[in-house]
Tab-separated table of C-alpha atoms in Angstrom:
chain	number	residue	atom	x	y	z
O	1	MET	CA	-70.861	-42.736	-47.982
O	2	LEU	CA	-72.374	-40.865	-45.199
O	3	TRP	CA	-70.132	-42.388	-42.464
O	4	LYS	CA	-66.958	-40.603	-43.650
O	5	PRO	CA	-68.256	-37.139	-43.374
O	6	LEU	CA	-69.787	-37.846	-39.896
O	7	ASN	CA	-66.531	-39.480	-38.765
O	8	LYS	CA	-64.623	-36.474	-39.867
O	9	PHE	CA	-67.087	-34.206	-38.192
O	10	PHE	CA	-66.943	-35.885	-34.821
O	11	SER	CA	-63.265	-36.516	-34.938
O	12	GLY	CA	-62.896	-32.772	-34.869
O	13	ILE	CA	-64.407	-32.472	-31.324
O	14	LYS	CA	-61.610	-32.498	-28.737
O	15	TRP	CA	-62.476	-34.064	-25.403
O	16	VAL	CA	-59.810	-32.174	-23.626
O	17	PRO	CA	-60.462	-31.354	-19.856
O	18	GLY	CA	-61.080	-27.591	-19.503
O	19	SER	CA	-61.603	-26.846	-23.126
O	20	LEU	CA	-64.674	-24.949	-24.460
O	21	GLN	CA	-65.931	-27.996	-26.421
O	22	THR	CA	-65.777	-30.219	-23.426
O	23	ARG	CA	-67.468	-27.748	-21.144
O	24	LEU	CA	-70.293	-27.122	-23.631
O	25	LEU	CA	-70.788	-30.795	-24.369
O	26	TRP	CA	-70.969	-31.820	-20.785
O	27	ALA	CA	-73.282	-28.890	-19.990
O	28	SER	CA	-75.625	-30.162	-22.759
O	29	ILE	CA	-75.437	-33.742	-21.544
O	30	VAL	CA	-76.159	-32.936	-17.976
O	31	LEU	CA	-78.633	-29.988	-18.257
O	32	LEU	CA	-80.765	-31.170	-21.187
O	33	PRO	CA	-82.102	-34.240	-19.293
O	34	ILE	CA	-83.019	-31.994	-16.381
O	35	LEU	CA	-84.950	-29.743	-18.622
O	36	ILE	CA	-86.555	-32.641	-20.376
O	37	ILE	CA	-87.569	-34.267	-17.008
O	38	PHE	CA	-89.248	-31.124	-15.825
O	39	ALA	CA	-91.061	-30.700	-19.230
O	40	GLY	CA	-92.099	-34.394	-19.161
O	41	ALA	CA	-93.504	-34.093	-15.503
O	42	ALA	CA	-95.359	-30.993	-16.425
O	43	LEU	CA	-96.941	-32.591	-19.506
O	44	GLN	CA	-97.753	-35.851	-17.449
O	45	ASN	CA	-99.397	-33.752	-14.696
O	46	ALA	CA	-101.473	-31.755	-17.234
O	47	TYR	CA	-102.704	-34.950	-18.978
O	48	GLU	CA	-103.537	-36.561	-15.628
O	49	SER	CA	-105.531	-33.485	-14.613
O	50	SER	CA	-107.376	-33.685	-17.971
O	51	LEU	CA	-108.247	-37.245	-17.209
O	52	PHE	CA	-109.466	-36.348	-13.753
O	53	ALA	CA	-111.630	-33.543	-15.159
O	54	SER	CA	-113.064	-35.963	-17.888
O	55	GLU	CA	-114.028	-38.514	-15.276
O	56	ARG	CA	-115.626	-35.933	-13.134
O	57	SER	CA	-117.714	-34.741	-16.144
O	58	GLN	CA	-118.784	-38.366	-16.885
O	59	ALA	CA	-119.858	-38.804	-13.243
O	60	GLN	CA	-121.915	-35.696	-13.291
O	61	LEU	CA	-123.757	-36.879	-16.418
O	62	GLN	CA	-124.458	-40.291	-14.806
O	63	THR	CA	-125.860	-38.375	-11.764
O	64	TYR	CA	-128.168	-36.337	-13.902
O	65	GLY	CA	-129.315	-39.599	-15.525
O	66	ILE	CA	-130.261	-41.036	-12.177
O	67	LEU	CA	-132.017	-37.802	-11.157
O	68	GLY	CA	-134.054	-37.947	-14.460
O	69	SER	CA	-135.268	-41.323	-13.656
O	70	ALA	CA	-136.059	-40.764	-9.950
O	71	ASP	CA	-139.384	-39.985	-8.361
O	72	LEU	CA	-140.543	-39.313	-4.891
O	73	VAL	CA	-143.574	-41.366	-3.584
O	74	GLU	CA	-144.815	-40.933	-0.101
O	75	GLY	CA	-141.469	-39.591	0.967
O	76	GLU	CA	-139.559	-42.348	-0.565
O	77	LEU	CA	-137.211	-41.993	-3.515
O	78	VAL	CA	-138.190	-44.493	-6.103
O	79	LEU	CA	-135.918	-45.468	-9.111
O	80	PRO	CA	-136.751	-47.935	-11.974
O	81	ARG	CA	-135.137	-51.394	-11.942
O	82	ARG	CA	-133.195	-50.662	-15.021
O	83	LEU	CA	-131.782	-47.213	-16.030
O	84	GLN	CA	-131.002	-45.809	-19.378
O	85	GLU	CA	-127.237	-46.459	-18.894
O	86	PRO	CA	-126.873	-50.236	-19.438
O	87	ARG	CA	-123.648	-50.428	-17.388
O	88	PHE	CA	-125.768	-49.814	-14.264
O	89	SER	CA	-127.362	-53.357	-14.860
O	90	GLN	CA	-124.076	-55.171	-15.569
O	91	VAL	CA	-122.060	-56.657	-12.785
O	92	GLN	CA	-118.310	-55.712	-13.122
O	93	SER	CA	-119.128	-53.069	-15.674
O	94	GLY	CA	-117.019	-50.689	-13.705
O	95	LEU	CA	-119.938	-48.216	-13.096
O	96	SER	CA	-122.151	-48.310	-10.065
O	97	GLY	CA	-124.809	-45.981	-8.699
O	98	LEU	CA	-125.781	-45.630	-4.920
O	99	VAL	CA	-128.458	-43.581	-3.130
O	100	PHE	CA	-128.210	-42.940	0.606
O	101	ASP	CA	-130.773	-41.122	2.830
O	102	ALA	CA	-130.052	-38.338	5.362
O	103	GLN	CA	-129.084	-40.890	8.029
O	104	GLY	CA	-126.534	-42.682	5.670
O	105	LEU	CA	-128.784	-45.667	5.041
O	106	LEU	CA	-128.458	-47.280	1.579
O	107	ARG	CA	-131.852	-46.844	-0.029
O	108	TRP	CA	-131.035	-47.815	-3.655
O	109	GLN	CA	-128.086	-49.423	-5.409
O	110	SER	CA	-127.609	-50.459	-9.145
O	111	GLU	CA	-127.195	-54.135	-9.930
O	112	SER	CA	-123.583	-53.363	-11.013
O	113	SER	CA	-122.658	-52.535	-7.417
O	114	ALA	CA	-123.307	-56.109	-6.167
O	115	LEU	CA	-119.598	-56.841	-5.815
O	116	LEU	CA	-118.802	-53.691	-3.776
O	117	GLU	CA	-117.609	-54.546	-0.278
O	118	GLU	CA	-119.728	-53.572	2.648
O	119	GLN	CA	-116.864	-51.660	4.191
O	120	PHE	CA	-116.611	-49.523	1.127
O	121	LEU	CA	-120.264	-48.815	1.192
O	122	MET	CA	-120.136	-47.664	4.690
O	123	GLN	CA	-117.150	-45.473	3.847
O	124	VAL	CA	-119.140	-43.770	0.974
O	125	SER	CA	-122.258	-43.351	3.301
O	126	THR	CA	-120.250	-41.119	5.771
O	127	ILE	CA	-119.584	-38.588	2.994
O	128	GLN	CA	-122.280	-35.905	3.234
O	129	PRO	CA	-121.465	-32.761	1.238
O	130	GLU	CA	-123.315	-29.601	1.944
O	131	PRO	CA	-126.375	-28.847	-0.461
O	132	GLY	CA	-125.196	-27.118	-3.489
O	133	SER	CA	-121.786	-28.645	-3.491
O	134	SER	CA	-120.397	-31.970	-4.726
O	135	ARG	CA	-117.284	-33.977	-4.106
O	136	PHE	CA	-115.156	-35.879	-6.542
O	137	GLN	CA	-112.027	-37.713	-5.685
O	138	HIS	CA	-109.728	-40.545	-6.913
O	139	LEU	CA	-109.319	-43.489	-4.516
O	140	LYS	CA	-106.174	-44.817	-5.976
O	141	ASP	CA	-105.670	-47.589	-3.409
O	142	GLN	CA	-109.124	-48.961	-4.003
O	143	GLY	CA	-109.049	-48.325	-7.839
O	144	PHE	CA	-112.143	-46.149	-7.986
O	145	TYR	CA	-113.336	-42.557	-8.884
O	146	LEU	CA	-115.997	-41.460	-6.534
O	147	TYR	CA	-118.451	-38.611	-7.148
O	148	VAL	CA	-120.930	-37.626	-4.326
O	149	TYR	CA	-123.875	-35.244	-4.991
O	150	PRO	CA	-126.261	-34.090	-2.247
O	151	LEU	CA	-129.895	-33.990	-3.290
O	152	VAL	CA	-132.672	-31.965	-1.504
O	153	TRP	CA	-136.284	-32.733	-2.617
O	154	GLU	CA	-138.985	-30.387	-1.305
O	155	ILE	CA	-142.677	-31.281	-1.292
O	156	GLU	CA	-145.464	-29.510	0.585
O	157	GLU	CA	-142.795	-27.589	2.514
O	158	LYS	CA	-141.033	-30.697	3.630
O	159	GLU	CA	-137.436	-31.435	2.688
O	160	PHE	CA	-136.170	-34.877	1.802
O	161	ARG	CA	-132.353	-35.259	1.774
O	162	TYR	CA	-130.499	-37.890	-0.191
O	163	THR	CA	-126.965	-38.435	-1.358
O	164	ILE	CA	-126.294	-39.916	-4.760
O	165	ALA	CA	-122.874	-41.588	-5.223
O	166	ILE	CA	-121.314	-42.663	-8.627
O	167	VAL	CA	-118.515	-45.084	-8.210
O	168	SER	CA	-116.468	-45.834	-11.446
O	169	SER	CA	-113.412	-47.960	-11.981
O	170	ASP	CA	-110.082	-46.082	-12.774
O	171	ALA	CA	-108.660	-49.093	-14.770
O	172	ALA	CA	-109.401	-47.545	-18.197
O	173	ALA	CA	-108.134	-44.139	-17.105
O	174	MET	CA	-104.973	-45.650	-15.623
O	175	GLU	CA	-104.277	-47.714	-18.692
O	176	GLU	CA	-104.679	-44.639	-20.845
O	177	LEU	CA	-102.493	-42.649	-18.536
O	178	LEU	CA	-99.770	-45.387	-18.687
O	179	ALA	CA	-99.854	-45.576	-22.504
O	180	PHE	CA	-99.497	-41.822	-22.524
O	181	GLN	CA	-96.478	-41.932	-20.229
O	182	ARG	CA	-94.774	-44.550	-22.273
O	183	GLN	CA	-95.333	-42.551	-25.521
O	184	LEU	CA	-94.352	-39.282	-23.763
O	185	TRP	CA	-91.127	-40.517	-22.294
O	186	GLY	CA	-90.231	-42.356	-25.516
O	187	TRP	CA	-90.686	-39.116	-27.565
O	188	LEU	CA	-88.735	-37.011	-24.964
O	189	LEU	CA	-85.885	-39.474	-25.072
O	190	ALA	CA	-85.847	-39.186	-28.946
O	191	VAL	CA	-85.971	-35.335	-28.501
O	192	TYR	CA	-83.044	-35.499	-26.088
O	193	LEU	CA	-80.944	-37.586	-28.415
O	194	LEU	CA	-81.892	-35.278	-31.424
O	195	ALA	CA	-81.144	-32.172	-29.235
O	196	LEU	CA	-77.752	-33.595	-28.259
O	197	LEU	CA	-76.979	-34.446	-31.899
O	198	LEU	CA	-77.924	-30.950	-32.915
O	199	GLN	CA	-75.846	-29.519	-30.040
O	200	PHE	CA	-72.932	-31.374	-31.526
O	201	PHE	CA	-73.339	-29.743	-34.880
O	202	ILE	CA	-73.945	-26.367	-33.491
O	203	LEU	CA	-70.980	-26.656	-31.234
O	204	ARG	CA	-68.730	-27.878	-34.192
O	205	TRP	CA	-70.091	-25.043	-36.407
O	206	GLY	CA	-69.775	-22.435	-33.732
O	207	LEU	CA	-66.303	-23.091	-32.715
O	208	LYS	CA	-64.982	-23.705	-36.246
O	209	PRO	CA	-63.601	-20.076	-36.439
O	210	LEU	CA	-61.342	-20.993	-33.532
O	211	ASP	CA	-59.962	-24.034	-35.378
O	212	ASP	CA	-59.578	-21.900	-38.500
O	213	LEU	CA	-57.646	-19.374	-36.420
O	214	ALA	CA	-55.389	-21.984	-34.967
O	215	ASP	CA	-54.599	-23.366	-38.513
O	216	ASP	CA	-53.868	-19.909	-39.738
O	217	LEU	CA	-51.494	-19.181	-36.913
O	218	SER	CA	-49.735	-22.575	-37.653
O	219	MET	CA	-49.261	-21.359	-41.284
O	220	ILE	CA	-47.770	-18.199	-40.047
O	221	GLU	CA	-45.520	-20.026	-37.742
O	222	GLN	CA	-44.358	-22.297	-40.606
O	223	GLY	CA	-43.738	-19.250	-42.878
O	224	ASP	CA	-46.567	-20.020	-45.306
O	225	ALA	CA	-48.435	-16.864	-44.594
O	226	GLU	CA	-47.574	-13.435	-43.291
O	227	LYS	CA	-50.824	-12.462	-41.418
O	228	LEU	CA	-54.190	-13.806	-40.595
O	229	GLU	CA	-56.314	-13.330	-43.759
O	230	GLY	CA	-59.322	-15.500	-43.057
O	231	VAL	CA	-62.961	-14.264	-42.660
O	232	TYR	CA	-63.894	-14.421	-39.031
O	233	PRO	CA	-66.999	-13.678	-36.982
O	234	TYR	CA	-67.351	-10.356	-35.284
O	235	GLU	CA	-66.423	-11.733	-31.888
O	236	VAL	CA	-63.164	-13.220	-33.267
O	237	GLU	CA	-62.400	-10.349	-35.600
O	238	ARG	CA	-61.146	-8.081	-32.963
O	239	ILE	CA	-58.723	-10.826	-31.750
O	240	THR	CA	-57.499	-11.371	-35.251
O	241	LYS	CA	-56.823	-7.634	-35.777
O	242	ASN	CA	-54.833	-7.343	-32.518
O	243	LEU	CA	-52.865	-10.553	-33.517
O	244	ASN	CA	-52.172	-9.134	-36.912
O	245	ARG	CA	-50.986	-5.973	-35.390
O	246	LEU	CA	-48.828	-7.928	-32.987
O	247	ILE	CA	-47.306	-10.025	-35.738
O	248	GLU	CA	-46.598	-6.888	-37.830
O	249	SER	CA	-45.069	-5.323	-34.661
O	250	GLU	CA	-42.784	-8.303	-33.996
O	251	ARG	CA	-41.812	-8.372	-37.697
O	252	SER	CA	-41.018	-4.729	-37.605
O	253	GLN	CA	-39.164	-5.086	-34.436
O	254	ARG	CA	-36.825	-7.694	-35.874
O	255	GLU	CA	-36.249	-5.526	-38.864
O	256	ARG	CA	-35.642	-2.536	-36.509
O	257	TYR	CA	-33.021	-4.607	-34.629
O	258	ARG	CA	-31.183	-5.363	-37.769
O	259	ASN	CA	-31.318	-1.637	-38.873
O	260	THR	CA	-30.343	-0.504	-35.427
O	261	LEU	CA	-27.241	-2.722	-35.506
O	262	GLY	CA	-26.295	-1.403	-38.934
O	263	ASP	CA	-26.921	2.141	-37.986
O	264	LEU	CA	-24.932	1.867	-34.858
O	265	ALA	CA	-21.901	0.214	-36.608
O	266	HIS	CA	-22.107	2.979	-39.267
O	267	SER	CA	-22.401	5.805	-36.690
O	268	LEU	CA	-19.431	4.556	-34.690
O	269	LYS	CA	-17.187	4.510	-37.820
O	270	THR	CA	-16.557	8.309	-37.751
O	271	PRO	CA	-15.639	8.881	-33.943
O	272	LEU	CA	-13.304	5.717	-34.090
O	273	ALA	CA	-11.684	7.051	-37.231
O	274	VAL	CA	-11.152	10.430	-35.678
O	275	ILE	CA	-9.598	8.869	-32.623
O	276	ARG	CA	-7.429	6.653	-34.709
O	277	GLY	CA	-6.320	9.470	-36.916
O	278	ALA	CA	-5.552	11.618	-33.862
O	279	GLY	CA	-3.241	8.910	-32.637
O	280	GLU	CA	-1.019	9.302	-35.750
O	281	GLU	CA	-1.008	13.033	-35.455
O	282	GLN	CA	1.064	15.097	-33.115
O	283	HIS	CA	-1.259	16.342	-30.310
O	284	SER	CA	-0.421	17.485	-26.930
O	285	GLN	CA	-1.501	15.255	-24.176
O	286	SER	CA	-4.214	17.612	-23.010
O	287	SER	CA	-5.460	18.238	-26.696
O	288	TYR	CA	-5.559	14.527	-27.411
O	289	LYS	CA	-7.369	13.829	-24.148
O	290	ARG	CA	-9.953	16.439	-24.885
O	291	LEU	CA	-10.481	15.084	-28.404
O	292	VAL	CA	-10.975	11.520	-27.065
O	293	GLU	CA	-13.454	12.724	-24.487
O	294	GLU	CA	-15.304	14.483	-27.132
O	295	GLN	CA	-15.582	11.487	-29.374
O	296	SER	CA	-16.350	9.259	-26.484
O	297	ASP	CA	-19.312	11.524	-25.421
O	298	ARG	CA	-20.409	11.469	-29.071
O	299	MET	CA	-20.374	7.635	-29.192
O	300	THR	CA	-22.173	7.527	-25.764
O	301	GLN	CA	-24.913	9.660	-27.299
O	302	ILE	CA	-25.103	7.385	-30.408
O	303	VAL	CA	-25.344	4.271	-28.354
O	304	GLN	CA	-27.965	5.744	-26.001
O	305	TYR	CA	-30.005	6.864	-29.057
O	306	GLN	CA	-29.946	3.450	-30.696
O	307	LEU	CA	-30.772	1.697	-27.359
O	308	SER	CA	-33.753	4.121	-26.990
O	309	ARG	CA	-35.125	3.305	-30.314
O	310	ALA	CA	-34.831	-0.486	-29.777
O	311	VAL	CA	-36.413	-0.375	-26.312
O	312	LYS	CA	-39.330	1.921	-27.409
O	313	SER	CA	-40.233	-0.389	-30.249
O	314	LYS	CA	-40.174	-3.448	-27.976
O	315	GLU	CA	-42.307	-2.253	-25.000
O	316	GLN	CA	-45.343	-1.025	-26.648
O	317	ALA	CA	-48.878	-2.075	-25.512
O	318	MET	CA	-51.275	-3.311	-28.203
O	319	THR	CA	-54.568	-2.737	-26.604
O	320	GLY	CA	-54.056	-0.259	-23.882
O	321	ALA	CA	-56.307	2.837	-23.280
O	322	THR	CA	-54.205	5.920	-22.339
O	323	SER	CA	-55.812	9.278	-21.640
O	324	LEU	CA	-54.509	11.902	-23.890
O	325	LEU	CA	-55.646	14.763	-21.674
O	326	LEU	CA	-53.823	13.366	-18.629
O	327	SER	CA	-50.639	12.827	-20.467
O	328	VAL	CA	-50.667	16.288	-21.968
O	329	ASP	CA	-51.447	17.985	-18.587
O	330	ARG	CA	-48.468	16.243	-17.022
O	331	ILE	CA	-46.127	17.297	-19.809
O	332	VAL	CA	-47.353	20.821	-19.939
O	333	ASN	CA	-47.230	21.396	-16.192
O	334	ALA	CA	-43.619	20.258	-16.123
O	335	LEU	CA	-42.491	22.292	-19.115
O	336	GLY	CA	-44.394	25.247	-17.831
O	337	ARG	CA	-41.999	25.576	-14.875
O	338	VAL	CA	-38.949	24.993	-17.039
O	339	TYR	CA	-40.020	27.792	-19.508
O	340	ALA	CA	-41.772	29.949	-17.082
O	341	ALA	CA	-39.713	32.993	-18.257
O	342	LYS	CA	-41.236	32.846	-21.641
O	343	GLU	CA	-44.868	33.180	-20.362
O	344	ILE	CA	-46.181	30.682	-23.010
O	345	ASP	CA	-49.792	30.673	-23.794
O	346	VAL	CA	-51.004	27.005	-24.231
O	347	GLU	CA	-54.282	26.313	-26.075
O	348	ARG	CA	-55.882	23.015	-25.584
O	349	GLU	CA	-58.658	21.703	-28.015
O	350	GLY	CA	-60.454	18.349	-27.962
O	351	LEU	CA	-58.077	16.468	-25.942
O	352	ASN	CA	-60.689	14.069	-24.273
O	353	HIS	CA	-59.580	10.997	-26.344
O	354	PHE	CA	-57.692	7.838	-25.572
O	355	PHE	CA	-54.594	6.322	-27.263
O	356	ALA	CA	-54.511	2.510	-27.911
O	357	GLY	CA	-50.945	1.973	-26.721
O	358	ASP	CA	-48.444	2.165	-23.914
O	359	GLU	CA	-48.541	5.312	-21.771
O	360	ARG	CA	-44.816	5.512	-21.802
O	361	ASP	CA	-44.683	5.651	-25.639
O	362	LEU	CA	-47.354	8.427	-25.631
O	363	MET	CA	-45.364	10.319	-22.917
O	364	GLU	CA	-42.126	9.917	-24.983
O	365	MET	CA	-43.744	11.204	-28.256
O	366	LEU	CA	-45.621	14.050	-26.684
O	367	GLY	CA	-42.708	15.006	-24.351
O	368	ASN	CA	-40.257	15.402	-27.302
O	369	LEU	CA	-42.726	17.210	-29.567
O	370	ILE	CA	-44.256	19.578	-26.921
O	371	GLU	CA	-40.794	20.365	-25.523
O	372	ASN	CA	-39.638	21.351	-29.103
O	373	ALA	CA	-42.781	23.512	-29.426
O	374	PHE	CA	-41.968	25.192	-26.033
O	375	LYS	CA	-38.368	25.552	-26.963
O	376	TYR	CA	-38.843	27.172	-30.363
O	377	CYS	CA	-42.101	29.166	-29.971
O	378	ASP	CA	-42.230	32.829	-29.293
O	379	HIS	CA	-45.204	32.855	-26.924
O	380	GLN	CA	-47.919	30.530	-28.162
O	381	VAL	CA	-48.400	26.742	-28.360
O	382	ARG	CA	-51.551	25.000	-29.598
O	383	LEU	CA	-52.414	21.330	-28.785
O	384	SER	CA	-55.513	19.705	-30.356
O	385	ALA	CA	-56.890	16.281	-31.166
O	386	THR	CA	-59.655	14.710	-33.275
O	387	GLN	CA	-60.802	11.047	-33.643
O	388	GLU	CA	-62.067	9.532	-36.804
O	389	GLN	CA	-63.269	5.898	-36.423
O	390	GLN	CA	-60.207	3.898	-35.080
O	391	TRP	CA	-57.623	6.596	-35.538
O	392	LEU	CA	-56.565	9.424	-33.327
O	393	GLU	CA	-55.051	12.660	-34.841
O	394	ILE	CA	-52.852	14.850	-32.469
O	395	VAL	CA	-51.653	18.348	-33.702
O	396	ILE	CA	-48.852	20.306	-31.980
O	397	GLU	CA	-48.210	23.872	-33.261
O	398	ASN	CA	-46.214	26.893	-32.273
O	399	ASP	CA	-45.731	30.480	-33.405
O	400	GLY	CA	-41.945	30.204	-33.751
O	401	GLN	CA	-39.963	29.501	-36.924
O	402	ALA	CA	-41.384	27.012	-39.448
O	403	ILE	CA	-39.485	24.084	-40.883
O	404	SER	CA	-38.774	24.288	-44.523
O	405	THR	CA	-40.303	21.923	-47.029
O	406	GLU	CA	-36.863	20.639	-48.066
O	407	GLU	CA	-36.153	19.657	-44.459
O	408	HIS	CA	-39.351	17.636	-43.878
O	409	GLN	CA	-38.116	14.280	-45.079
O	410	VAL	CA	-34.677	14.857	-43.401
O	411	VAL	CA	-36.441	15.550	-40.019
O	412	ILE	CA	-38.780	12.519	-40.000
O	413	GLY	CA	-36.151	10.161	-41.673
O	414	ARG	CA	-35.277	7.100	-39.663
O	415	GLY	CA	-32.132	6.048	-37.853
O	416	ALA	CA	-28.628	7.369	-38.530
O	417	ARG	CA	-29.778	8.971	-41.784
O	418	LEU	CA	-31.290	11.825	-39.714
O	419	ASP	CA	-29.266	15.023	-39.522
O	420	THR	CA	-28.773	14.943	-35.792
O	421	SER	CA	-26.753	18.009	-35.731
O	422	ARG	CA	-29.507	20.452	-36.746
O	423	PRO	CA	-30.492	22.467	-33.808
O	424	GLY	CA	-33.876	21.588	-32.403
O	425	GLN	CA	-34.555	18.581	-34.648
O	426	GLY	CA	-32.360	15.742	-33.359
O	427	ILE	CA	-32.716	12.434	-31.809
O	428	GLY	CA	-36.055	13.279	-30.150
O	429	LEU	CA	-37.890	13.564	-33.579
O	430	ALA	CA	-36.261	10.324	-34.719
O	431	VAL	CA	-37.440	8.405	-31.596
O	432	VAL	CA	-40.938	9.824	-32.186
O	433	THR	CA	-40.827	8.702	-35.797
O	434	ASP	CA	-39.830	5.142	-34.757
O	435	ILE	CA	-42.637	4.837	-32.054
O	436	VAL	CA	-45.126	6.107	-34.543
O	437	SER	CA	-44.193	3.635	-37.169
O	438	SER	CA	-44.363	0.743	-34.617
O	439	TYR	CA	-48.046	1.606	-34.253
O	440	ASN	CA	-48.486	1.750	-38.089
O	441	GLY	CA	-49.304	5.420	-37.607
O	442	GLY	CA	-48.050	8.438	-39.357
O	443	ILE	CA	-46.242	11.751	-38.765
O	444	GLU	CA	-46.557	14.894	-40.950
O	445	ILE	CA	-44.667	18.289	-40.704
O	446	ALA	CA	-46.224	21.378	-42.070
O	447	GLN	CA	-46.464	25.091	-41.354
O	448	SER	CA	-48.964	26.228	-38.654
O	449	GLU	CA	-51.462	29.102	-38.954
O	450	LEU	CA	-49.613	30.445	-36.007
O	451	GLY	CA	-46.526	30.907	-38.148
O	452	GLY	CA	-44.310	28.167	-36.714
O	453	ALA	CA	-44.001	24.419	-37.115
O	454	GLN	CA	-47.077	22.018	-37.177
O	455	ILE	CA	-46.431	18.386	-36.257
O	456	ARG	CA	-49.495	16.047	-36.999
O	457	LEU	CA	-49.416	12.557	-35.396
O	458	ARG	CA	-51.832	9.814	-36.561
O	459	LEU	CA	-52.089	7.004	-33.797
O	460	PRO	CA	-54.622	4.196	-33.061
O	461	ALA	CA	-57.482	5.393	-30.899
O	462	GLY	CA	-58.483	3.522	-27.793
O	463	GLU	CA	-61.664	3.045	-25.806
O	464	GLU	CA	-62.214	4.205	-22.318
């Protein structure tokens, strides 16, 4: 029963070179043992140090036991035949006691030291620490711990120097250390395998949103869904929002192409009908030529307008960050030279924001709207902007003639349904309306406090 869920779980892991899963898995497989080896070495070294300290402490206690039983008789250090520690009286007990005089001569040795080699005794006799200090070392090659303690005995202003040496076998300590090492590395191996298993689960759980995202995209591709509607983590949510915006943009683009073709065909009917009708009427050659040229120019304008709409909807950037202030300055500086005779006063307020889109789209929208404001104002134009969460609101006002309420919907209508013959509100506003709709924004027309028209754009805000 448990095998099926586990099999399903591990089957979801894709061992594809260069994938995130493969990278993370190999990083865990390679780096975890390195970390565990360092941790194991540190623990082993700490345990070995504790054993060393324990053996030193025991050797000190044995030394104090010998000193408690010693006595100085006529300048000679005298020790009883048997000490309180029974191991000093047992051969091969692993614990031996030695006493050397200032010249390094052996003055006393425990019965347990009978098997110590003469060469080793001579080696120990050469160790003469300074009074007040002691020496403890592990002679691994010989299998002993050696503790040497200097003794100074003062009687009647005379000093008698001796050296007490405690020799203990390291067999028990090494066996204990070996047992600890086996247990330590066994547990660390188990920890490594458990950590690796947990890493599999964490990896599978952590990357699951990406698998869900791929499945949702497949559903959209197959036509079973219109957008990404799953609940995603914060890090993936921004991607899904941009993808949804891109999907909606492409869907709107296809719809716009269809509408543009229909609008283009409908718009060309009238000029073609006029030309065809003129051919049946009696016109002079010059009159007919002039009529054909007029209608040809009209058709050229219609075609350029429809192409402009299609191109603008196709070339938008989804996540750009375009400076509003820089774009406005470029447009105002250019128009200031064109309309220099009107001496227009331009007010700017709160333009230090960014637009999340293509700079060309922003220049096209602002260019058309600011040019209309310059064209139809008396002497004053006001440009302002505010940002609320993820939306940027741009307001363009002038002190000229306002647009009546009845004309609002006509002006911002899309495609060939706009009244392009109305002075001052033609193809430019239609293009602006299409670009704004491609960003899921909005456009509103109202009367400004200055007396003229007020155009309010709502566009996605970008980050610097």
